[in-house]
Amino acid sequence: MEKNKKIIGLCGSLRKGSYNAMLLNLAGSLIPEGIEFEIVAYDDVPVYNADHDLPEVEERPASVVRFRDALATADAFIIVSPEYNYSIPGGLKNAIDWASRGKDSPLMHKPVALMGATQGMWGTVRMQAAFLPVFTFLNMNPVLQPEVLIAQAQNKFDADGNLNDEKTISIIQKKIDNLISACKV
C-alpha cells in the first residue's frame, strides 16, 4: 500500500500580512484530501556558515536539524515568495542553502511548485527565474506550468487575506494538480 503523500510549503516572506503567506495558505487549501500539507518555518535558522556544518562539526545547529528533518518528510514542495532585488529573498535562500548541503539533502530529486505575489507589475518573474539554477543543482523536478505570477496583489486579495480573482485561483489549482501528478512519477 502506498503511503500518503505530504507536501511542504515554504514562504519567502516573513512579514506579517504577507500576500505570499496568503497565497501559500490558499495553495494549501487546494490540495486534495488525503494529501498532508504543512508550512515549515525557518525564521530561527542562522546565516549559513560552513564552519557550523558537516563535516566541520559533528552536528548542525538544532534549528537547522529541525528544519531539515521537517523537509525530509516531504514528497514535494510548494515555494511561494516575493521578489527582492530581482531575486530570491535572502532569508529563503539562506534556508535553502542549509537544506541543500550534503548527500542527505532533503530537497534532492523532489518535485517543486514555485509561485509568487507582488504589488508590482512583474509578478515575481525574476525571483522565479533565479530559482531555476538552484533547482538544477538539487536535481529537483520543477513544475513549470502554469506559471503563477500574481502582479498587483493588493488588488487581488481582500482585507481578510482571501484571493478574489477566480481566474488566478483556477491557475493555482492547475499548478497544484500538476505538482501532485509529478509526485506519482
PDB file of C-alpha atoms in Angstrom:
ATOM      1  CA  MET A   1       0.000   0.000   0.000  1.00  0.00           C
ATOM      2  CA  GLU A   2       1.354   3.401  -0.982  1.00  0.00           C
ATOM      3  CA  LYS A   3       1.940   5.848   1.855  1.00  0.00           C
ATOM      4  CA  ASN A   4       0.046   9.105   1.998  1.00  0.00           C
ATOM      5  CA  LYS A   5       1.766  11.968   0.224  1.00  0.00           C
ATOM      6  CA  LYS A   6       2.972  15.058   2.026  1.00  0.00           C
ATOM      7  CA  ILE A   7       3.616  18.490   0.563  1.00  0.00           C
ATOM      8  CA  ILE A   8       5.707  21.017   2.479  1.00  0.00           C
ATOM      9  CA  GLY A   9       5.177  24.741   1.938  1.00  0.00           C
ATOM     10  CA  LEU A  10       7.871  27.386   2.318  1.00  0.00           C
ATOM     11  CA  CYS A  11       7.103  31.099   2.293  1.00  0.00           C
ATOM     12  CA  GLY A  12       9.757  33.568   1.168  1.00  0.00           C
ATOM     13  CA  SER A  13       8.232  36.393   3.181  1.00  0.00           C
ATOM     14  CA  LEU A  14       8.395  36.503   6.964  1.00  0.00           C
ATOM     15  CA  ARG A  15       6.280  39.682   7.067  1.00  0.00           C
ATOM     16  CA  LYS A  16       3.006  39.739   8.962  1.00  0.00           C
ATOM     17  CA  GLY A  17       0.183  40.197   6.472  1.00  0.00           C
ATOM     18  CA  SER A  18       2.279  38.953   3.552  1.00  0.00           C
ATOM     19  CA  TYR A  19       0.456  38.375   0.273  1.00  0.00           C
ATOM     20  CA  ASN A  20       2.763  35.419  -0.281  1.00  0.00           C
ATOM     21  CA  ALA A  21       1.746  33.850   3.047  1.00  0.00           C
ATOM     22  CA  MET A  22      -1.870  34.339   1.982  1.00  0.00           C
ATOM     23  CA  LEU A  23      -1.094  32.705  -1.366  1.00  0.00           C
ATOM     24  CA  LEU A  24       0.648  29.756   0.311  1.00  0.00           C
ATOM     25  CA  ASN A  25      -2.342  29.226   2.601  1.00  0.00           C
ATOM     26  CA  LEU A  26      -4.662  29.285  -0.402  1.00  0.00           C
ATOM     27  CA  ALA A  27      -2.460  26.808  -2.286  1.00  0.00           C
ATOM     28  CA  GLY A  28      -2.511  24.502   0.725  1.00  0.00           C
ATOM     29  CA  SER A  29      -6.304  24.663   0.864  1.00  0.00           C
ATOM     30  CA  LEU A  30      -6.479  23.483  -2.767  1.00  0.00           C
ATOM     31  CA  ILE A  31      -4.564  20.270  -2.065  1.00  0.00           C
ATOM     32  CA  PRO A  32      -6.943  17.304  -2.166  1.00  0.00           C
ATOM     33  CA  GLU A  33      -7.992  15.420   0.920  1.00  0.00           C
ATOM     34  CA  GLY A  34      -5.653  12.547   1.712  1.00  0.00           C
ATOM     35  CA  ILE A  35      -2.505  14.551   0.994  1.00  0.00           C
ATOM     36  CA  GLU A  36      -0.962  16.203   4.024  1.00  0.00           C
ATOM     37  CA  PHE A  37       0.150  19.842   3.796  1.00  0.00           C
ATOM     38  CA  GLU A  38       2.436  21.591   6.249  1.00  0.00           C
ATOM     39  CA  ILE A  39       4.014  25.035   6.175  1.00  0.00           C
ATOM     40  CA  VAL A  40       7.514  24.891   7.629  1.00  0.00           C
ATOM     41  CA  ALA A  41       9.020  27.995   9.212  1.00  0.00           C
ATOM     42  CA  TYR A  42      12.711  28.796   9.019  1.00  0.00           C
ATOM     43  CA  ASP A  43      12.939  32.154  10.790  1.00  0.00           C
ATOM     44  CA  ASP A  44      15.212  30.700  13.504  1.00  0.00           C
ATOM     45  CA  VAL A  45      17.731  29.204  11.049  1.00  0.00           C
ATOM     46  CA  PRO A  46      21.077  31.021  11.367  1.00  0.00           C
ATOM     47  CA  VAL A  47      23.014  32.519   8.478  1.00  0.00           C
ATOM     48  CA  TYR A  48      24.821  29.721   6.655  1.00  0.00           C
ATOM     49  CA  ASN A  49      28.405  29.206   7.771  1.00  0.00           C
ATOM     50  CA  ALA A  50      30.316  26.108   6.638  1.00  0.00           C
ATOM     51  CA  ASP A  51      32.207  26.181   9.942  1.00  0.00           C
ATOM     52  CA  HIS A  52      28.906  25.149  11.611  1.00  0.00           C
ATOM     53  CA  ASP A  53      28.004  22.470   9.069  1.00  0.00           C
ATOM     54  CA  LEU A  54      29.085  18.904   8.476  1.00  0.00           C
ATOM     55  CA  PRO A  55      31.839  17.693   8.235  1.00  0.00           C
ATOM     56  CA  GLU A  56      33.432  20.571  10.175  1.00  0.00           C
ATOM     57  CA  VAL A  57      31.201  19.867  13.180  1.00  0.00           C
ATOM     58  CA  GLU A  58      29.553  16.692  14.438  1.00  0.00           C
ATOM     59  CA  GLU A  59      26.055  18.156  14.270  1.00  0.00           C
ATOM     60  CA  ARG A  60      24.417  21.115  12.609  1.00  0.00           C
ATOM     61  CA  PRO A  61      22.705  23.792  14.759  1.00  0.00           C
ATOM     62  CA  ALA A  62      19.491  22.494  16.382  1.00  0.00           C
ATOM     63  CA  SER A  63      17.235  24.838  14.362  1.00  0.00           C
ATOM     64  CA  VAL A  64      18.829  23.591  11.133  1.00  0.00           C
ATOM     65  CA  VAL A  65      18.382  19.952  12.159  1.00  0.00           C
ATOM     66  CA  ARG A  66      14.677  20.613  12.901  1.00  0.00           C
ATOM     67  CA  PHE A  67      14.247  22.413   9.574  1.00  0.00           C
ATOM     68  CA  ARG A  68      15.968  19.693   7.538  1.00  0.00           C
ATOM     69  CA  ASP A  69      14.077  16.925   9.389  1.00  0.00           C
ATOM     70  CA  ALA A  70      10.768  18.623   8.590  1.00  0.00           C
ATOM     71  CA  LEU A  71      11.729  18.958   4.908  1.00  0.00           C
ATOM     72  CA  ALA A  72      12.775  15.301   4.791  1.00  0.00           C
ATOM     73  CA  THR A  73       9.137  14.280   5.377  1.00  0.00           C
ATOM     74  CA  ALA A  74       8.046  15.881   2.094  1.00  0.00           C
ATOM     75  CA  ASP A  75       7.237  14.156  -1.163  1.00  0.00           C
ATOM     76  CA  ALA A  76       7.026  17.577  -2.843  1.00  0.00           C
ATOM     77  CA  PHE A  77       7.330  21.279  -2.103  1.00  0.00           C
ATOM     78  CA  ILE A  78       5.410  24.474  -2.734  1.00  0.00           C
ATOM     79  CA  ILE A  79       7.561  27.582  -2.501  1.00  0.00           C
ATOM     80  CA  VAL A  80       5.742  30.916  -2.528  1.00  0.00           C
ATOM     81  CA  SER A  81       7.873  34.017  -2.426  1.00  0.00           C
ATOM     82  CA  PRO A  82       8.126  37.699  -3.196  1.00  0.00           C
ATOM     83  CA  GLU A  83      10.957  39.065  -5.288  1.00  0.00           C
ATOM     84  CA  TYR A  84      13.704  41.035  -3.554  1.00  0.00           C
ATOM     85  CA  ASN A  85      16.152  42.974  -5.707  1.00  0.00           C
ATOM     86  CA  TYR A  86      15.175  40.915  -8.767  1.00  0.00           C
ATOM     87  CA  SER A  87      15.953  37.661  -6.968  1.00  0.00           C
ATOM     88  CA  ILE A  88      15.230  35.230  -4.129  1.00  0.00           C
ATOM     89  CA  PRO A  89      14.774  36.840  -0.689  1.00  0.00           C
ATOM     90  CA  GLY A  90      17.889  36.368   1.443  1.00  0.00           C
ATOM     91  CA  GLY A  91      16.192  34.524   4.318  1.00  0.00           C
ATOM     92  CA  LEU A  92      14.653  31.957   1.990  1.00  0.00           C
ATOM     93  CA  LYS A  93      17.877  31.496   0.031  1.00  0.00           C
ATOM     94  CA  ASN A  94      19.759  31.017   3.299  1.00  0.00           C
ATOM     95  CA  ALA A  95      17.314  28.320   4.428  1.00  0.00           C
ATOM     96  CA  ILE A  96      17.602  26.597   1.040  1.00  0.00           C
ATOM     97  CA  ASP A  97      21.409  26.761   1.356  1.00  0.00           C
ATOM     98  CA  TRP A  98      21.258  24.933   4.702  1.00  0.00           C
ATOM     99  CA  ALA A  99      18.851  22.342   3.267  1.00  0.00           C
ATOM    100  CA  SER A 100      20.867  21.798   0.097  1.00  0.00           C
ATOM    101  CA  ARG A 101      24.122  20.719   1.711  1.00  0.00           C
ATOM    102  CA  GLY A 102      25.295  17.125   1.834  1.00  0.00           C
ATOM    103  CA  LYS A 103      24.277  13.892   0.171  1.00  0.00           C
ATOM    104  CA  ASP A 104      21.370  13.751   2.635  1.00  0.00           C
ATOM    105  CA  SER A 105      19.776  16.949   1.304  1.00  0.00           C
ATOM    106  CA  PRO A 106      16.007  16.683   1.884  1.00  0.00           C
ATOM    107  CA  LEU A 107      15.395  18.682  -1.316  1.00  0.00           C
ATOM    108  CA  MET A 108      17.173  16.426  -3.802  1.00  0.00           C
ATOM    109  CA  HIS A 109      15.123  14.852  -6.602  1.00  0.00           C
ATOM    110  CA  LYS A 110      11.757  16.131  -5.378  1.00  0.00           C
ATOM    111  CA  PRO A 111       9.013  17.956  -7.283  1.00  0.00           C
ATOM    112  CA  VAL A 112       8.551  21.639  -6.510  1.00  0.00           C
ATOM    113  CA  ALA A 113       5.942  24.217  -7.481  1.00  0.00           C
ATOM    114  CA  LEU A 114       7.020  27.851  -7.355  1.00  0.00           C
ATOM    115  CA  MET A 115       4.612  30.777  -7.073  1.00  0.00           C
ATOM    116  CA  GLY A 116       4.782  34.412  -6.117  1.00  0.00           C
ATOM    117  CA  ALA A 117       2.793  37.552  -5.480  1.00  0.00           C
ATOM    118  CA  THR A 118       3.913  41.156  -5.601  1.00  0.00           C
ATOM    119  CA  GLN A 119       2.386  44.611  -5.507  1.00  0.00           C
ATOM    120  CA  GLY A 120       4.379  45.484  -8.618  1.00  0.00           C
ATOM    121  CA  MET A 121       3.735  44.711 -12.280  1.00  0.00           C
ATOM    122  CA  TRP A 122       6.200  41.844 -12.853  1.00  0.00           C
ATOM    123  CA  GLY A 123       4.626  39.223 -10.602  1.00  0.00           C
ATOM    124  CA  THR A 124       7.912  37.721  -9.253  1.00  0.00           C
ATOM    125  CA  VAL A 125       9.142  36.597 -12.665  1.00  0.00           C
ATOM    126  CA  ARG A 126      12.785  37.374 -11.839  1.00  0.00           C
ATOM    127  CA  MET A 127      12.673  35.561  -8.491  1.00  0.00           C
ATOM    128  CA  GLN A 128      11.253  32.522 -10.227  1.00  0.00           C
ATOM    129  CA  ALA A 129      13.960  32.643 -12.888  1.00  0.00           C
ATOM    130  CA  ALA A 130      16.601  32.934 -10.131  1.00  0.00           C
ATOM    131  CA  PHE A 131      15.372  29.658  -8.626  1.00  0.00           C
ATOM    132  CA  LEU A 132      15.999  27.616 -11.796  1.00  0.00           C
ATOM    133  CA  PRO A 133      19.775  27.175 -11.187  1.00  0.00           C
ATOM    134  CA  VAL A 134      19.012  26.152  -7.579  1.00  0.00           C
ATOM    135  CA  PHE A 135      16.536  23.531  -8.775  1.00  0.00           C
ATOM    136  CA  THR A 136      19.058  22.326 -11.353  1.00  0.00           C
ATOM    137  CA  PHE A 137      21.804  21.941  -8.747  1.00  0.00           C
ATOM    138  CA  LEU A 138      19.447  19.954  -6.496  1.00  0.00           C
ATOM    139  CA  ASN A 139      18.133  17.872  -9.406  1.00  0.00           C
ATOM    140  CA  MET A 140      14.621  18.876  -8.354  1.00  0.00           C
ATOM    141  CA  ASN A 141      11.647  18.499 -10.645  1.00  0.00           C
ATOM    142  CA  PRO A 142      10.162  21.993 -11.005  1.00  0.00           C
ATOM    143  CA  VAL A 143       6.557  22.150 -12.148  1.00  0.00           C
ATOM    144  CA  LEU A 144       6.948  24.951 -14.662  1.00  0.00           C
ATOM    145  CA  GLN A 145       3.397  25.254 -15.969  1.00  0.00           C
ATOM    146  CA  PRO A 146       1.225  27.056 -15.430  1.00  0.00           C
ATOM    147  CA  GLU A 147       3.213  29.961 -14.099  1.00  0.00           C
ATOM    148  CA  VAL A 148       1.721  31.640 -11.036  1.00  0.00           C
ATOM    149  CA  LEU A 149       2.948  35.233 -11.152  1.00  0.00           C
ATOM    150  CA  ILE A 150       0.492  37.423  -9.252  1.00  0.00           C
ATOM    151  CA  ALA A 151       1.062  41.097 -10.049  1.00  0.00           C
ATOM    152  CA  GLN A 152      -0.714  43.907  -8.188  1.00  0.00           C
ATOM    153  CA  ALA A 153      -1.564  41.560  -5.331  1.00  0.00           C
ATOM    154  CA  GLN A 154      -3.078  44.417  -3.324  1.00  0.00           C
ATOM    155  CA  ASN A 155      -5.961  44.424  -5.837  1.00  0.00           C
ATOM    156  CA  LYS A 156      -6.479  40.642  -5.775  1.00  0.00           C
ATOM    157  CA  PHE A 157      -6.578  39.892  -2.041  1.00  0.00           C
ATOM    158  CA  ASP A 158      -9.290  41.244   0.261  1.00  0.00           C
ATOM    159  CA  ALA A 159      -8.787  42.583   3.789  1.00  0.00           C
ATOM    160  CA  ASP A 160      -9.216  39.065   5.221  1.00  0.00           C
ATOM    161  CA  GLY A 161      -6.469  37.631   3.017  1.00  0.00           C
ATOM    162  CA  ASN A 162      -8.752  35.910   0.530  1.00  0.00           C
ATOM    163  CA  LEU A 163      -7.820  35.874  -3.131  1.00  0.00           C
ATOM    164  CA  ASN A 164     -10.791  37.309  -5.006  1.00  0.00           C
ATOM    165  CA  ASP A 165      -9.718  36.525  -8.575  1.00  0.00           C
ATOM    166  CA  GLU A 166     -11.295  33.293  -9.823  1.00  0.00           C
ATOM    167  CA  LYS A 167      -9.067  33.047 -12.906  1.00  0.00           C
ATOM    168  CA  THR A 168      -5.962  33.183 -10.723  1.00  0.00           C
ATOM    169  CA  ILE A 169      -7.411  30.584  -8.337  1.00  0.00           C
ATOM    170  CA  SER A 170      -8.021  28.217 -11.263  1.00  0.00           C
ATOM    171  CA  ILE A 171      -4.402  28.672 -12.423  1.00  0.00           C
ATOM    172  CA  ILE A 172      -3.164  27.906  -8.895  1.00  0.00           C
ATOM    173  CA  GLN A 173      -5.367  24.797  -8.807  1.00  0.00           C
ATOM    174  CA  LYS A 174      -3.853  23.596 -12.086  1.00  0.00           C
ATOM    175  CA  LYS A 175      -0.337  24.162 -10.691  1.00  0.00           C
ATOM    176  CA  ILE A 176      -1.234  22.101  -7.584  1.00  0.00           C
ATOM    177  CA  ASP A 177      -2.715  19.346  -9.773  1.00  0.00           C
ATOM    178  CA  ASN A 178       0.480  19.264 -11.851  1.00  0.00           C
ATOM    179  CA  LEU A 179       2.602  19.078  -8.685  1.00  0.00           C
ATOM    180  CA  ILE A 180       0.576  16.124  -7.425  1.00  0.00           C
ATOM    181  CA  SER A 181       0.961  14.415 -10.802  1.00  0.00           C
ATOM    182  CA  ALA A 182       4.728  14.937 -10.561  1.00  0.00           C
ATOM    183  CA  CYS A 183       4.700  13.094  -7.222  1.00  0.00           C
ATOM    184  CA  LYS A 184       3.331   9.995  -8.941  1.00  0.00           C
ATOM    185  CA  VAL A 185       6.166   9.739 -11.447  1.00  0.00           C
TER     186      VAL A 185
END
